Amino acid sequence: MAISISGTNGISGVNGSASAPALQGTDADTGIVFGSDTASISTAGTQRFGVDVNGVDVNGNYVSNIVAMSADDIDCSAGNYFTKTINGNTTFTFSNVPASRAFSLTLELTHTSGTVTWPGSVKFPAATAPTLTAGKTHLFVLVTDDGGTKFSANAVVDFDN
């Protein structure tokens, strides 16, 4: 293998594979792999995380921050799992929705009182948002693949607090 180090072009000739990464520590099948317009991280000989011209690919479980919302805007750049307690009428909005790729989020809503109003971009089955029971917790899952022009939504409602 010919490795080249250049101040202009960086390191080249170190592509590797998931089972034998180019950059590794003491574990021969764990490290960083490079390819044509790609970079990935592998562990135990399996690619776990990759980035290419189409975005990020995760192979296996992933974790996400829990974003406790103080306002009624769901800032999609902050994470994918949001929590909110409402005790009055609430109108949700969305900001920073990723464009040109799919994005999903979960909203865990603790509902003490009031009604929820969703933007027109949120589409529930049968075009009807679920009825919420006060004093319960509700989970909403929303998915968009068009930058938030339309969110397909579903809910599991009325969990005990």
Short mmCIF file of C-alpha atoms in Angstrom, two decimals:
data_model
loop_
_atom_site.label_atom_id
_atom_site.label_comp_id
_atom_site.label_asym_id
_atom_site.label_seq_id
_atom_site.Cartn_x
_atom_site.Cartn_y
_atom_site.Cartn_z
CA MET A 1 0.00 0.00 0.00
CA ALA A 2 1.40 3.38 -0.99
CA ILE A 3 0.58 6.09 1.52
CA SER A 4 1.03 9.69 0.53
CA ILE A 5 0.97 12.66 2.89
CA SER A 6 0.66 16.11 1.36
CA GLY A 7 0.01 19.50 2.88
CA THR A 8 -2.38 20.23 0.02
CA ASN A 9 -4.13 16.88 -0.49
CA GLY A 10 -3.93 15.37 3.01
CA ILE A 11 -3.43 11.61 3.39
CA SER A 12 -4.15 9.33 0.43
CA GLY A 13 -3.82 5.60 -0.25
CA VAL A 14 -5.41 4.56 3.06
CA ASN A 15 -8.92 3.43 2.06
CA GLY A 16 -9.20 0.18 4.04
CA SER A 17 -12.36 -1.87 4.62
CA ALA A 18 -14.82 -2.48 7.46
CA SER A 19 -12.84 -5.56 8.54
CA ALA A 20 -9.45 -3.87 8.12
CA PRO A 21 -9.88 -0.09 8.54
CA ALA A 22 -7.26 2.29 7.23
CA LEU A 23 -6.87 4.06 10.56
CA GLN A 24 -7.03 1.82 13.60
CA GLY A 25 -5.80 1.55 17.14
CA THR A 26 -4.87 -1.73 18.82
CA ASP A 27 -7.99 -3.49 17.49
CA ALA A 28 -7.42 -4.45 13.84
CA ASP A 29 -11.10 -4.51 12.86
CA THR A 30 -12.13 -1.21 14.46
CA GLY A 31 -11.36 2.19 12.96
CA ILE A 32 -11.98 4.62 10.13
CA VAL A 33 -12.46 3.60 6.48
CA PHE A 34 -12.18 5.90 3.47
CA GLY A 35 -13.53 5.34 -0.05
CA SER A 36 -14.68 7.23 -3.09
CA ASP A 37 -16.62 10.19 -1.61
CA THR A 38 -17.20 8.18 1.61
CA ALA A 39 -15.91 7.89 5.14
CA SER A 40 -17.11 5.42 7.75
CA ILE A 41 -16.44 4.06 11.19
CA SER A 42 -16.42 0.33 11.82
CA THR A 43 -16.32 -1.76 14.98
CA ALA A 44 -15.84 -5.53 15.18
CA GLY A 45 -15.46 -5.59 11.39
CA THR A 46 -18.89 -4.05 10.69
CA GLN A 47 -19.57 -0.56 9.36
CA ARG A 48 -21.59 1.25 12.04
CA PHE A 49 -21.64 4.82 10.77
CA GLY A 50 -21.03 6.11 7.28
CA VAL A 51 -21.12 9.43 5.49
CA ASP A 52 -21.31 9.75 1.71
CA VAL A 53 -22.68 12.17 -0.86
CA ASN A 54 -26.23 11.12 0.12
CA GLY A 55 -25.84 11.81 3.83
CA VAL A 56 -25.41 9.70 6.95
CA ASP A 57 -26.11 5.98 7.34
CA VAL A 58 -26.33 4.32 10.77
CA ASN A 59 -26.11 0.53 11.03
CA GLY A 60 -27.43 -0.48 14.45
CA ASN A 61 -28.99 1.40 17.34
CA TYR A 62 -28.64 5.11 17.75
CA VAL A 63 -29.38 7.44 20.60
CA SER A 64 -30.74 10.95 20.52
CA ASN A 65 -30.84 13.85 22.90
CA ILE A 66 -34.07 14.48 24.77
CA VAL A 67 -35.04 18.07 24.06
CA ALA A 68 -37.24 19.60 26.77
CA MET A 69 -39.25 22.30 25.00
CA SER A 70 -40.00 25.53 26.82
CA ALA A 71 -41.78 27.19 23.88
CA ASP A 72 -44.24 25.76 21.36
CA ASP A 73 -41.79 25.68 18.44
CA ILE A 74 -40.27 22.30 17.61
CA ASP A 75 -36.72 23.20 16.52
CA CYS A 76 -35.77 20.22 14.37
CA SER A 77 -32.07 21.14 14.51
CA ALA A 78 -32.08 20.43 18.27
CA GLY A 79 -32.77 16.68 18.07
CA ASN A 80 -35.36 14.03 17.27
CA TYR A 81 -37.01 13.39 20.65
CA PHE A 82 -38.91 16.26 22.23
CA THR A 83 -40.81 16.55 25.52
CA LYS A 84 -43.38 19.18 26.38
CA THR A 85 -45.87 19.72 29.21
CA ILE A 86 -48.92 21.76 28.28
CA ASN A 87 -51.43 23.26 30.66
CA GLY A 88 -53.41 25.40 28.25
CA ASN A 89 -54.22 25.78 24.57
CA THR A 90 -51.08 25.17 22.52
CA THR A 91 -50.29 25.75 18.85
CA PHE A 92 -47.15 23.93 17.71
CA THR A 93 -44.85 25.17 14.94
CA PHE A 94 -41.74 23.69 13.32
CA SER A 95 -38.43 25.34 12.52
CA ASN A 96 -35.13 24.25 10.99
CA VAL A 97 -36.62 21.21 9.27
CA PRO A 98 -33.88 19.50 7.21
CA ALA A 99 -34.41 19.87 3.48
CA SER A 100 -33.69 17.27 0.80
CA ARG A 101 -33.86 14.25 3.13
CA ALA A 102 -36.20 12.37 5.41
CA PHE A 103 -36.57 13.56 8.99
CA SER A 104 -38.57 12.01 11.82
CA LEU A 105 -39.29 13.15 15.34
CA THR A 106 -41.10 11.97 18.42
CA LEU A 107 -42.97 14.33 20.72
CA GLU A 108 -43.79 13.13 24.24
CA LEU A 109 -46.60 15.38 25.40
CA THR A 110 -47.67 15.56 29.05
CA HIS A 111 -51.14 17.06 28.90
CA THR A 112 -52.64 18.67 31.98
CA SER A 113 -55.22 20.88 30.24
CA GLY A 114 -56.01 22.71 27.02
CA THR A 115 -56.18 21.74 23.37
CA VAL A 116 -53.44 21.19 20.81
CA THR A 117 -53.48 22.84 17.40
CA TRP A 118 -51.18 21.48 14.70
CA PRO A 119 -49.97 23.34 11.61
CA GLY A 120 -51.72 22.50 8.35
CA SER A 121 -48.60 20.61 7.26
CA VAL A 122 -49.32 17.86 9.83
CA LYS A 123 -51.49 15.10 8.37
CA PHE A 124 -53.05 12.50 10.69
CA PRO A 125 -54.85 9.32 9.53
CA ALA A 126 -58.38 10.08 8.32
CA ALA A 127 -57.38 13.78 8.43
CA THR A 128 -58.23 13.91 12.15
CA ALA A 129 -55.87 14.64 15.03
CA PRO A 130 -56.46 12.34 18.01
CA THR A 131 -58.58 13.40 20.96
CA LEU A 132 -56.38 13.88 24.01
CA THR A 133 -57.33 13.15 27.59
CA ALA A 134 -56.08 15.66 30.18
CA GLY A 135 -53.92 14.17 32.91
CA LYS A 136 -52.32 11.71 30.47
CA THR A 137 -49.16 11.48 28.39
CA HIS A 138 -49.28 11.11 24.61
CA LEU A 139 -46.63 10.14 22.03
CA PHE A 140 -46.64 11.66 18.55
CA VAL A 141 -44.42 10.44 15.72
CA LEU A 142 -44.02 12.73 12.72
CA VAL A 143 -42.13 12.08 9.47
CA THR A 144 -41.37 14.39 6.55
CA ASP A 145 -39.38 13.85 3.39
CA ASP A 146 -39.97 17.24 1.81
CA GLY A 147 -38.50 19.76 4.24
CA GLY A 148 -41.66 19.99 6.34
CA THR A 149 -44.17 20.82 3.62
CA LYS A 150 -46.03 17.74 4.87
CA PHE A 151 -45.55 15.77 8.09
CA SER A 152 -47.22 12.35 8.20
CA ALA A 153 -48.23 11.90 11.83
CA ASN A 154 -49.55 9.27 14.14
CA ALA A 155 -50.09 9.09 17.88
CA VAL A 156 -50.33 6.70 20.78
CA VAL A 157 -52.43 8.45 23.39
CA ASP A 158 -53.55 8.24 27.01
CA PHE A 159 -50.59 6.79 28.88
CA ASP A 160 -50.79 7.18 32.64
CA ASN A 161 -48.54 9.95 33.97
#
